[in-house]
XYZ file of C-alpha atoms in Angstrom:
709
model
C -40.355 -36.780 -32.353
C -39.346 -33.483 -33.935
C -36.077 -33.252 -34.841
C -34.525 -30.814 -33.315
C -34.866 -32.972 -29.511
C -31.753 -35.233 -31.087
C -29.604 -32.723 -30.980
C -27.566 -32.467 -27.332
C -24.180 -30.812 -26.490
C -21.991 -34.227 -25.294
C -18.978 -31.628 -25.266
C -17.380 -28.016 -24.317
C -14.444 -26.752 -24.551
C -13.855 -23.750 -22.870
C -10.442 -23.642 -24.885
C -8.716 -22.459 -21.833
C -5.096 -22.251 -22.982
C -6.550 -19.828 -26.328
C -8.586 -17.904 -24.656
C -6.283 -17.255 -21.847
C -3.602 -15.906 -23.645
C -5.513 -13.334 -25.626
C -7.161 -12.119 -22.179
C -3.814 -11.903 -20.345
C -4.670 -14.181 -18.205
C -3.019 -17.279 -18.689
C -0.887 -16.471 -15.445
C -3.770 -17.418 -12.881
C -3.149 -20.778 -11.718
C -6.881 -22.379 -11.502
C -8.432 -24.495 -13.845
C -11.579 -22.627 -14.140
C -11.430 -20.269 -17.358
C -10.482 -16.849 -16.477
C -11.393 -13.976 -18.955
C -11.395 -10.370 -18.997
C -15.215 -8.580 -19.581
C -15.719 -6.856 -23.160
C -13.676 -8.661 -25.308
C -14.828 -11.798 -27.322
C -13.699 -15.587 -26.056
C -13.806 -18.704 -27.844
C -16.238 -21.616 -26.615
C -16.027 -25.401 -29.208
C -19.038 -27.317 -28.189
C -19.273 -30.936 -29.774
C -22.880 -31.914 -30.786
C -24.056 -35.239 -31.230
C -25.381 -34.179 -34.729
C -24.615 -31.820 -37.152
C -26.223 -28.275 -36.676
C -28.973 -27.418 -39.273
C -30.505 -24.619 -39.460
C -33.626 -24.981 -38.211
C -31.926 -25.955 -34.829
C -32.058 -24.022 -31.002
C -29.096 -23.432 -29.041
C -28.754 -21.375 -26.374
C -25.815 -20.899 -23.750
C -27.320 -19.010 -20.330
C -24.763 -17.311 -19.220
C -25.934 -16.773 -14.655
C -24.050 -14.952 -11.883
C -25.845 -14.858 -7.881
C -28.153 -16.716 -6.249
C -31.214 -15.453 -7.842
C -30.560 -14.630 -11.599
C -32.848 -12.808 -13.642
C -32.650 -11.092 -16.904
C -33.728 -8.302 -16.203
C -31.056 -7.483 -13.635
C -28.701 -8.236 -15.866
C -27.727 -11.479 -14.410
C -29.312 -14.251 -16.606
C -27.585 -13.981 -20.409
C -29.796 -16.118 -22.474
C -27.812 -16.204 -25.759
C -29.051 -16.972 -28.297
C -26.498 -17.007 -31.615
C -29.039 -16.329 -34.250
C -30.959 -13.547 -32.454
C -30.311 -10.104 -33.165
C -31.499 -9.313 -29.033
C -29.674 -7.228 -27.012
C -28.815 -9.445 -24.199
C -27.634 -7.080 -21.319
C -24.853 -6.239 -23.902
C -23.427 -9.244 -24.587
C -22.766 -10.853 -28.065
C -22.954 -14.160 -29.754
C -22.063 -15.611 -32.745
C -20.889 -18.904 -34.698
C -17.492 -18.407 -35.935
C -17.608 -22.472 -37.211
C -19.913 -25.031 -37.539
C -18.321 -28.422 -39.311
C -19.398 -31.787 -38.994
C -20.523 -32.334 -34.879
C -17.857 -29.341 -34.026
C -19.422 -25.774 -33.877
C -16.957 -22.644 -32.263
C -18.808 -19.900 -31.225
C -17.448 -16.407 -29.968
C -19.228 -14.812 -26.975
C -18.261 -11.534 -25.673
C -19.965 -10.115 -22.658
C -20.349 -6.169 -21.731
C -17.520 -3.863 -20.849
C -20.034 -2.985 -17.771
C -20.770 -6.608 -16.903
C -21.260 -7.192 -13.345
C -17.004 -9.206 -12.215
C -17.531 -12.933 -10.686
C -18.081 -16.822 -11.226
C -20.652 -17.217 -14.093
C -21.859 -20.494 -14.451
C -22.884 -22.102 -17.878
C -25.331 -24.172 -19.509
C -26.183 -24.811 -22.592
C -29.519 -25.526 -24.222
C -30.535 -27.224 -26.876
C -34.430 -27.900 -27.580
C -35.545 -29.349 -24.338
C -32.072 -30.598 -23.292
C -29.829 -28.999 -20.849
C -26.084 -29.584 -21.115
C -24.341 -28.375 -17.793
C -20.618 -28.758 -18.496
C -18.103 -29.946 -16.136
C -16.212 -26.876 -14.461
C -19.008 -25.178 -15.538
C -17.778 -21.967 -14.367
C -16.018 -19.109 -15.834
C -14.702 -15.956 -14.082
C -14.977 -12.921 -15.372
C -12.861 -9.651 -14.324
C -12.024 -6.134 -14.878
C -10.642 -5.566 -18.400
C -7.765 -2.597 -18.446
C -7.514 -3.655 -22.305
C -11.118 -2.968 -23.248
C -11.712 0.397 -24.336
C -15.019 0.622 -23.103
C -14.344 -0.174 -19.573
C -13.801 1.790 -17.848
C -10.526 0.469 -15.649
C -9.353 0.675 -19.550
C -5.522 1.921 -19.393
C -3.780 2.855 -22.628
C -0.626 2.242 -21.949
C 0.859 -1.870 -22.355
C 3.855 -0.865 -20.649
C 1.494 0.925 -17.662
C -0.568 -2.625 -17.953
C 2.379 -5.377 -17.598
C 3.092 -3.092 -14.140
C -0.039 -2.445 -12.586
C -1.982 -5.186 -13.676
C -0.121 -8.557 -14.691
C 3.310 -7.692 -12.375
C 3.157 -9.701 -9.611
C 6.435 -9.008 -7.911
C 7.326 -5.388 -6.667
C 8.207 -2.912 -3.737
C 6.715 -1.184 -1.548
C 8.540 1.740 0.058
C 9.439 2.150 3.939
C 12.532 3.675 6.299
C 11.523 7.713 6.290
C 12.052 10.735 4.272
C 16.140 10.863 5.151
C 16.504 7.097 4.497
C 13.968 5.243 2.389
C 14.267 1.780 2.202
C 12.680 -0.484 -0.881
C 11.158 -3.761 0.689
C 10.173 -6.542 -2.057
C 7.169 -7.296 -2.101
C 5.282 -10.353 -3.504
C 2.126 -9.195 -4.155
C 1.040 -13.719 -6.189
C -2.406 -12.262 -7.945
C -2.289 -15.640 -9.722
C -0.487 -17.784 -7.170
C -3.334 -20.958 -5.811
C -6.739 -20.012 -4.507
C -5.275 -16.537 -4.520
C -8.570 -15.553 -7.031
C -11.308 -17.876 -5.168
C -10.326 -15.597 -2.272
C -10.896 -12.397 -4.309
C -14.374 -14.276 -5.710
C -15.052 -14.523 -1.795
C -14.247 -11.152 -0.707
C -16.662 -10.129 -3.469
C -19.625 -12.126 -2.008
C -18.893 -11.030 1.616
C -18.758 -7.861 0.326
C -22.839 -8.037 -0.071
C -22.353 -5.930 -2.741
C -25.830 -6.097 -5.586
C -24.653 -7.889 -8.647
C -25.161 -4.619 -10.395
C -22.851 -2.553 -8.043
C -19.965 -4.966 -8.617
C -19.712 -3.532 -12.371
C -18.609 -0.537 -10.818
C -14.332 0.012 -9.847
C -15.391 2.140 -7.699
C -17.307 1.090 -5.342
C -15.544 -2.769 -5.823
C -12.239 -0.560 -4.743
C -14.331 0.791 -1.861
C -15.790 -2.258 -0.316
C -12.150 -3.848 -0.988
C -10.432 -0.973 1.314
C -12.750 -2.208 3.766
C -12.597 -5.981 3.870
C -8.836 -5.638 3.501
C -8.546 -5.091 7.116
C -10.528 -7.405 10.188
C -12.527 -4.231 11.486
C -15.885 -4.503 11.436
C -15.852 -7.515 8.797
C -13.679 -10.019 10.053
C -11.558 -8.924 6.483
C -8.221 -10.455 6.313
C -5.494 -8.510 8.065
C -5.442 -7.847 11.946
C -4.261 -4.842 12.121
C -1.004 -4.608 15.240
C 0.666 -1.525 16.251
C 1.708 -2.503 19.547
C 4.955 -3.703 19.634
C 3.613 -7.314 20.947
C 2.846 -9.980 18.220
C 3.387 -13.334 19.635
C -0.010 -14.588 18.742
C 0.591 -14.103 14.994
C 3.075 -13.380 12.395
C 4.912 -9.845 13.113
C 4.264 -7.166 10.383
C 7.851 -6.963 9.451
C 8.283 -10.581 8.200
C 5.576 -11.119 5.873
C 7.005 -11.352 2.136
C 3.840 -10.748 0.276
C 0.492 -11.150 -0.433
C 0.560 -14.973 -0.802
C 0.589 -16.617 2.323
C -1.861 -14.066 3.648
C -4.961 -14.166 1.843
C -4.291 -17.795 1.593
C -4.528 -18.638 5.077
C -7.590 -16.119 5.203
C -9.431 -18.240 2.228
C -8.833 -21.645 4.336
C -9.544 -20.487 7.374
C -11.989 -17.607 6.766
C -10.453 -15.994 10.078
C -8.430 -12.700 9.582
C -4.749 -13.056 9.829
C -2.491 -11.624 12.470
C -0.623 -9.303 11.990
C -0.606 -6.185 9.685
C 0.885 -2.702 9.674
C 0.291 -0.258 6.838
C 2.219 -1.534 4.169
C 0.652 -5.443 4.558
C -2.921 -3.959 4.051
C -1.302 -1.647 0.771
C 0.467 -4.811 -0.156
C -2.461 -6.987 0.397
C -5.521 -4.535 -1.822
C -2.716 -4.296 -4.352
C -3.023 -7.903 -5.167
C -6.646 -8.233 -4.822
C -7.694 -5.120 -7.017
C -4.293 -6.410 -9.762
C -6.580 -9.942 -9.383
C -9.549 -8.634 -9.784
C -8.184 -6.562 -13.235
C -8.251 -2.798 -11.401
C -4.764 -1.041 -12.166
C -2.880 -0.767 -8.752
C -0.007 0.022 -6.892
C 1.481 1.033 -3.604
C 2.013 4.349 -3.010
C 4.194 5.591 0.013
C 3.790 8.854 1.427
C 6.132 10.133 4.272
C 5.531 12.403 6.914
C 2.308 11.328 6.744
C 0.085 13.690 8.623
C -2.740 11.735 10.524
C -5.316 14.832 11.212
C -7.699 13.345 13.438
C -9.914 16.595 12.949
C -9.517 17.324 9.534
C -8.023 20.939 10.792
C -4.805 20.676 8.445
C -2.750 20.679 11.472
C -0.957 18.404 13.638
C 0.334 19.529 17.053
C 3.584 18.087 18.110
C 4.512 18.397 21.893
C 8.008 19.130 23.703
C 8.810 18.764 26.639
C 11.972 21.684 27.853
C 14.662 19.196 26.604
C 13.302 18.332 23.572
C 11.504 14.901 24.124
C 8.319 14.261 22.236
C 5.578 13.806 24.836
C 4.308 10.215 24.549
C 0.448 11.226 26.177
C 0.116 14.530 24.522
C -1.377 14.435 20.897
C -4.258 11.969 19.289
C -2.833 13.888 15.978
C 0.418 11.866 14.815
C 3.056 12.282 11.717
C 3.915 9.096 11.038
C 7.218 8.257 9.282
C 5.660 6.824 6.629
C 2.627 5.838 5.326
C 1.017 3.026 2.569
C -1.748 3.032 0.477
C -2.899 2.702 -2.849
C -3.998 4.064 -6.263
C -6.140 2.860 -8.767
C -6.875 3.703 -12.220
C -10.425 3.930 -13.714
C -12.705 7.094 -15.143
C -15.135 8.558 -12.345
C -18.658 8.302 -14.329
C -19.997 9.869 -10.582
C -18.228 12.740 -10.372
C -18.276 15.758 -12.598
C -15.744 15.986 -15.672
C -11.297 15.824 -14.594
C -11.589 13.268 -12.178
C -10.402 10.095 -14.407
C -7.304 8.395 -13.741
C -5.586 7.528 -10.548
C -8.025 7.579 -7.422
C -6.502 6.800 -3.833
C -7.609 3.709 -1.575
C -6.472 3.035 1.873
C -6.711 -0.316 3.485
C -5.403 0.711 7.162
C -8.007 0.889 9.912
C -7.452 4.931 10.654
C -10.705 6.595 10.432
C -13.798 5.399 9.790
C -15.848 6.357 6.167
C -19.316 6.873 6.585
C -19.346 4.591 9.614
C -16.534 1.659 8.751
C -13.036 2.070 7.978
C -12.836 2.385 4.232
C -10.831 5.196 2.789
C -11.281 6.510 -0.920
C -11.785 6.130 -3.933
C -10.387 10.007 -3.349
C -9.154 11.407 -6.972
C -5.092 12.334 -6.566
C -6.250 15.626 -8.838
C -8.857 16.504 -6.595
C -6.083 16.257 -3.765
C -3.948 18.731 -6.172
C -6.395 20.616 -7.007
C -7.791 20.764 -3.398
C -11.052 19.900 -4.135
C -11.606 18.069 -1.042
C -15.337 18.122 -1.078
C -15.251 14.962 -3.354
C -15.957 11.928 -2.628
C -14.842 9.476 -1.061
C -12.581 10.892 1.821
C -10.663 13.520 -0.021
C -10.591 15.731 2.823
C -8.568 12.816 4.867
C -6.600 12.001 1.836
C -5.659 15.863 1.695
C -4.225 16.588 5.419
C -2.583 13.492 4.765
C 0.192 15.260 2.156
C -0.991 18.484 3.198
C -1.027 19.166 7.135
C 1.001 21.631 9.082
C 3.704 20.721 12.258
C 3.092 23.119 14.704
C 5.702 22.355 17.809
C 4.346 23.462 20.860
C 6.630 23.291 24.242
C 5.598 22.319 27.136
C 6.495 22.923 30.433
C 4.872 22.918 34.234
C 4.650 26.525 36.263
C 2.600 26.364 39.435
C 1.265 22.806 38.600
C -0.311 23.958 35.598
C 1.360 23.468 32.181
C 2.412 26.412 29.782
C 2.580 26.013 26.442
C 5.065 28.153 24.219
C 4.567 27.858 20.863
C 7.878 27.071 18.494
C 7.125 27.520 15.597
C 5.067 25.951 12.363
C 6.854 23.850 9.466
C 4.349 24.275 6.656
C 6.418 22.372 3.661
C 7.132 18.837 5.608
C 4.274 17.295 5.408
C 3.249 14.638 2.332
C 7.252 14.505 0.834
C 8.736 12.098 -1.329
C 4.899 10.493 -2.421
C 6.503 7.113 -3.676
C 5.750 3.966 -6.045
C 7.805 1.428 -8.058
C 8.882 2.552 -11.566
C 6.879 0.933 -14.743
C 9.314 -1.279 -16.299
C 12.161 -0.671 -13.885
C 13.209 -1.931 -10.361
C 13.674 1.368 -8.992
C 11.616 3.837 -7.243
C 9.434 6.996 -8.975
C 8.415 9.902 -6.927
C 5.001 11.201 -7.576
C 4.893 13.989 -5.141
C 4.195 16.046 -8.471
C 0.549 13.673 -9.133
C -0.329 14.695 -5.596
C 0.872 18.052 -5.189
C 1.847 21.663 -6.671
C 5.761 22.394 -5.415
C 5.590 23.325 -2.789
C 5.102 27.679 -2.342
C 4.024 28.008 -5.788
C 1.092 29.976 -6.379
C -1.148 27.490 -7.979
C -0.302 25.292 -4.305
C -1.240 28.764 -2.602
C -4.020 28.513 -4.876
C -5.254 25.050 -4.208
C -4.341 25.382 -0.599
C -7.193 27.990 -0.562
C -9.223 26.419 -2.209
C -8.921 23.350 -0.090
C -9.250 25.479 3.373
C -12.798 27.164 2.141
C -13.939 23.463 2.003
C -12.479 22.501 5.712
C -13.298 24.146 9.027
C -9.733 25.190 10.744
C -10.240 25.996 14.373
C -7.915 28.287 16.111
C -4.920 27.803 16.678
C -5.015 25.860 20.423
C -3.599 22.999 21.478
C -6.786 20.694 21.873
C -8.704 21.028 25.077
C -9.170 17.644 25.458
C -5.653 17.141 26.195
C -4.783 20.533 27.801
C -5.640 22.020 29.911
C -5.126 25.057 28.684
C -8.791 27.722 28.312
C -10.333 27.751 24.812
C -9.867 31.343 24.901
C -5.737 32.337 25.432
C -4.455 33.712 22.339
C -1.760 31.733 21.076
C -0.948 33.373 17.934
C -1.588 33.611 14.326
C -4.755 31.217 13.388
C -4.013 28.230 10.944
C -5.440 29.750 8.178
C -2.951 32.104 8.311
C 0.011 29.942 8.481
C -1.195 27.420 5.612
C -1.847 30.300 3.234
C 1.108 31.838 3.898
C 5.049 31.002 3.275
C 7.061 30.791 6.316
C 8.287 33.481 8.082
C 12.311 33.540 7.873
C 14.183 34.457 11.420
C 15.440 37.675 12.006
C 18.804 36.648 13.343
C 19.660 34.400 10.295
C 20.592 31.667 12.441
C 19.733 28.107 11.338
C 19.788 24.474 12.600
C 21.032 21.071 11.103
C 21.164 17.890 12.511
C 23.815 15.309 10.471
C 24.883 12.240 11.230
C 28.745 11.195 9.866
C 28.696 7.564 9.228
C 26.095 4.843 9.396
C 23.939 3.613 12.199
C 24.277 0.173 12.859
C 22.833 -1.923 16.261
C 25.538 -2.347 18.537
C 27.366 0.942 17.172
C 27.278 4.615 19.077
C 24.033 6.761 17.887
C 26.598 9.929 16.788
C 24.910 13.412 15.701
C 26.055 16.517 15.255
C 23.679 19.290 15.808
C 25.031 22.572 13.332
C 23.927 25.964 14.969
C 24.912 28.433 11.948
C 24.586 32.065 11.395
C 24.534 33.307 8.399
C 24.191 37.330 8.833
C 26.598 39.829 11.509
C 26.062 39.917 14.735
C 26.545 38.311 17.793
C 23.767 35.478 19.142
C 23.987 33.919 21.860
C 21.367 30.560 21.609
C 19.778 27.923 24.013
C 19.762 24.642 22.575
C 18.056 21.436 23.545
C 18.376 18.319 21.766
C 16.621 14.334 22.444
C 17.663 11.331 20.983
C 14.527 9.316 21.359
C 13.277 5.607 19.763
C 10.232 5.458 18.358
C 7.944 3.940 15.546
C 7.187 4.882 12.147
C 4.200 5.586 13.580
C 5.263 8.598 15.949
C 4.820 6.550 18.670
C 8.039 6.650 20.977
C 9.355 3.484 23.145
C 12.293 4.742 24.415
C 14.588 8.199 26.014
C 17.913 7.611 24.911
C 19.316 11.178 25.936
C 19.632 14.736 25.168
C 21.824 17.970 25.692
C 21.559 21.304 27.219
C 23.581 23.884 26.054
C 24.109 27.601 25.557
C 26.362 28.549 22.542
C 27.729 31.692 21.076
C 27.274 32.445 17.317
C 29.096 35.501 15.793
C 28.391 36.827 12.033
C 29.240 33.718 9.432
C 29.998 31.341 11.828
C 29.180 27.545 13.533
C 29.557 25.909 16.356
C 28.461 22.367 15.973
C 27.363 20.237 19.170
C 28.107 16.058 19.251
C 25.230 14.358 20.862
C 25.868 10.571 21.440
C 24.216 7.525 22.525
C 26.344 4.463 23.779
C 24.749 0.925 22.710
C 23.503 -0.367 25.997
C 21.472 2.863 26.454
C 19.175 1.288 23.057
C 20.153 -1.736 22.908
C 17.722 -2.717 25.506
C 15.111 -0.919 24.636
C 14.949 -2.770 20.946
C 14.834 -6.140 21.999
C 11.743 -5.374 24.050
C 9.298 -4.002 20.943
C 8.927 -6.352 17.671
C 8.643 -3.104 15.843
C 11.086 -1.229 12.923
C 12.247 1.171 15.253
C 13.633 4.379 14.103
C 16.069 7.098 16.210
C 14.051 10.323 15.988
C 16.280 12.855 16.614
C 14.850 16.568 18.029
C 16.156 19.821 18.409
C 15.028 23.311 20.161
C 17.339 26.563 19.257
C 15.881 30.018 21.600
C 17.606 33.065 20.604
C 17.984 35.572 23.642
C 17.028 38.494 23.590
C 14.566 37.379 20.500
C 11.082 35.968 20.445
C 12.559 34.126 18.052
C 12.639 30.316 18.415
C 13.684 26.930 15.844
C 12.824 23.661 15.511
C 14.532 20.487 13.909
C 13.750 17.010 13.759
C 15.592 13.806 12.544
C 15.117 10.855 11.910
C 17.322 7.654 11.460
C 17.203 4.140 10.491
C 19.424 1.153 11.139
C 21.894 -0.843 8.649
C 21.849 -3.926 8.557
C 24.457 -6.273 7.064
C 23.141 -7.998 3.806
C 21.895 -11.399 2.726
C 23.504 -13.363 0.594
C 21.883 -15.128 -2.865
C 23.947 -18.333 -4.206
C 22.049 -19.875 -7.610
C 22.371 -20.027 -10.962
C 21.540 -17.342 -13.775
C 18.873 -18.783 -15.456
C 16.384 -22.081 -14.667
C 14.392 -24.952 -16.902
C 10.981 -24.762 -16.783
C 10.090 -27.740 -14.677
C 13.866 -28.878 -13.767
C 15.151 -28.767 -10.403
C 17.943 -26.151 -8.521
C 19.320 -25.052 -5.588
C 19.365 -21.715 -4.183
C 21.521 -21.389 -1.235
C 20.595 -18.123 1.433
C 24.030 -17.068 3.609
C 24.187 -14.427 5.983
C 27.006 -13.340 8.437
C 26.776 -11.387 11.313
C 28.756 -8.884 11.185
C 27.581 -6.289 13.664
C 29.147 -6.730 16.864
C 25.863 -8.202 19.037
C 24.379 -11.508 19.088
C 20.932 -11.575 16.949
C 18.547 -14.062 19.143
C 15.549 -15.430 17.077
C 16.555 -15.428 13.765
C 14.334 -16.749 11.162
C 14.739 -16.418 7.624
C 11.339 -16.143 5.541
C 11.820 -16.874 1.542
C 9.593 -17.278 -1.144
C 10.028 -17.746 -4.859
C 6.279 -16.894 -6.644
C 6.117 -19.793 -10.251
C 9.483 -21.572 -8.387
C 9.045 -22.528 -4.875
C 6.791 -21.974 -1.928
C 6.819 -19.915 0.794
C 9.405 -21.826 3.702
C 10.763 -20.661 7.041
C 13.897 -21.527 8.683
C 14.198 -21.334 12.053
C 18.326 -20.463 12.566
C 18.038 -19.630 16.259
C 20.485 -17.011 17.134
C 23.198 -16.119 15.439
C 26.634 -14.914 17.393
C 28.811 -11.667 16.089
C 30.927 -13.145 13.653
C 29.070 -16.016 12.879
C 27.676 -17.562 9.198
C 24.592 -19.300 8.324
C 23.481 -21.205 5.321
C 20.301 -22.316 4.669
C 18.980 -23.799 0.737
C 15.614 -24.215 -1.044
C 15.637 -26.524 -3.839
C 13.638 -25.004 -6.667
C 11.678 -26.099 -9.263
C 10.248 -23.665 -11.981
C 6.457 -23.959 -12.805
C 6.478 -20.709 -14.960
C 8.544 -19.424 -17.980
C 10.034 -15.793 -17.843
C 11.577 -13.229 -15.472
C 10.922 -14.772 -12.045
C 12.338 -13.463 -8.223
C 13.298 -14.960 -4.695
C 12.949 -12.763 -2.069
C 14.138 -13.409 1.603
C 13.343 -11.436 4.910
C 16.072 -12.184 8.030
C 13.812 -11.530 11.324
C 15.375 -10.882 14.702
C 14.866 -9.469 17.966
C 17.526 -7.228 17.168
C 17.201 -6.764 14.164
C 13.961 -6.994 12.369
C 13.831 -6.515 9.088
C 16.520 -7.296 6.133
C 15.439 -8.247 3.130
C 17.146 -10.029 -0.125
C 15.965 -9.956 -3.670
C 17.049 -11.714 -7.006
C 16.112 -12.167 -10.522
C 16.486 -15.134 -12.623
C 15.300 -15.872 -15.915
C 13.009 -19.634 -16.434
C 12.762 -21.162 -19.806
C 11.654 -24.336 -21.721
């Protein structure tokens, strides 16, 4: 019997605690070893006898259904050979007695996923118990194309499992706490399941460009039974309302368990889940909110808004829309597939808006290409460019002799793509990143970028769309879009200005009170016909109810101003508020026409409701595995009852998500709910609570606690 045949492996220790700290994977809640590519990890073998120079020893790492060496899906690593095996390396670090420590470094461009390990010693094959190793992207490795050099940014964009998603409107930005929870139980397995479900070739799994595009498709349920089913109908009885989710964990856990889409999501849910999936796989990611986001269905850089004579937006007219906000994602990587200069942040979007190459996916699109107007670059740069740069064109529709007559009221070229926001690195505050997407409005660079972009788009003439409006295509309705996109807005000759303000915060159950100000800034006397309306609408611009309007003629002389109040009583809107499950905004639109001139002005404002707060009572510090109590207290300070209240609470590393049915809460009533918490991880942790009801859709609170040993 040859001497080496009796060499057997009796145990493989994956040295999980030591390796996972080195690889920044110690937070993953999984029994298996999780490592990042391009970085060494150690394995300790226990042998039946000590290792000799003549012994044959090799480690075989394999991935996928048919592992083969030529495709880089089977790596046979021999510590005594210098043969290059797909860029992987192995060496013996220490061999003493029956113990042998090996160092293995995967290639910085290895396929990401689950690898199986077997160890061969001559004819003997040893398959360790728990023989799978999870290999992730590595932002700490210079050779990996997701390399991010700044440690604070890696902590935020890869390792932070909590954060905020910014919602509301450009006039009133709210931070919605969101638990990304990429390290929670079964989240990593859910992401690996998605990688398998994407049917990407193993060679494509090396490339974060391809992986992030595939995940933008799989996070929505369209086409491929992906994770979240979108629903903007306002009716969510058969699922969870998009407003109610506290984070991605419950969604991904349910999806992994049932393998069926989870009901329901809207843009911030798609973005929150996509951030979780990207961070979990090791690709630096952030959720990005764009305020006044254009959904330009035909890429002509123009969104048409149709108003009636009262200044009310017409529900049925346009397939284009301006969303109060839209949330997508940025992911960080080099773009080896593009000309140089487009590395860094790339926009991807999982909200199913438009198909790209036949399925609902979007990106990655270099943020730099959006800024510079290079909208010919893949992927989907025209769509992203329009979201932050389109012009808003107002039309008035008036019926004359049974036909609609269209009057162009004006063009807003600066309102779209405002306050682009993400959570700041290492701080609980909003960071404005508009400058990364756009040059300053009106600057020469912005005009040059717009000119470039327009040369790649085929803008149509300035007519309302034929399929929505009975307008012959040859009717001349003023300038073409080209003139308007590159020119600055024309300042009105009369110097009359329009302003909408609200004096006090808007609470459900109180009157809506706004003031329309007509102001003259130059000498002269002007008679102004004013129409102003108030509508209840969802964040996607969908009108749910017309609440009231005013029509008045006012005179302004010299440098003076006139204030016209618009007041809507609670009974005019409270019923409408309770009939939809969406977070509604109050949209105020005003049109002013200056008599004796062709001049017309339009102004819009969006008001968000304010709510009483949830109080959280708990200690400031806690100890690992020692119980403490956390109490949530809410007093209904509104003068209307809140029906069908639910309180959802979650604390990553402290307690699993819990839901309390609170029933109806009358005005003045106080509710209190308690959770027993057991911290399972040390460090700064957060507890998040969200209250929903028929009238009020989303009251959120978060509180931090320091967990020590």
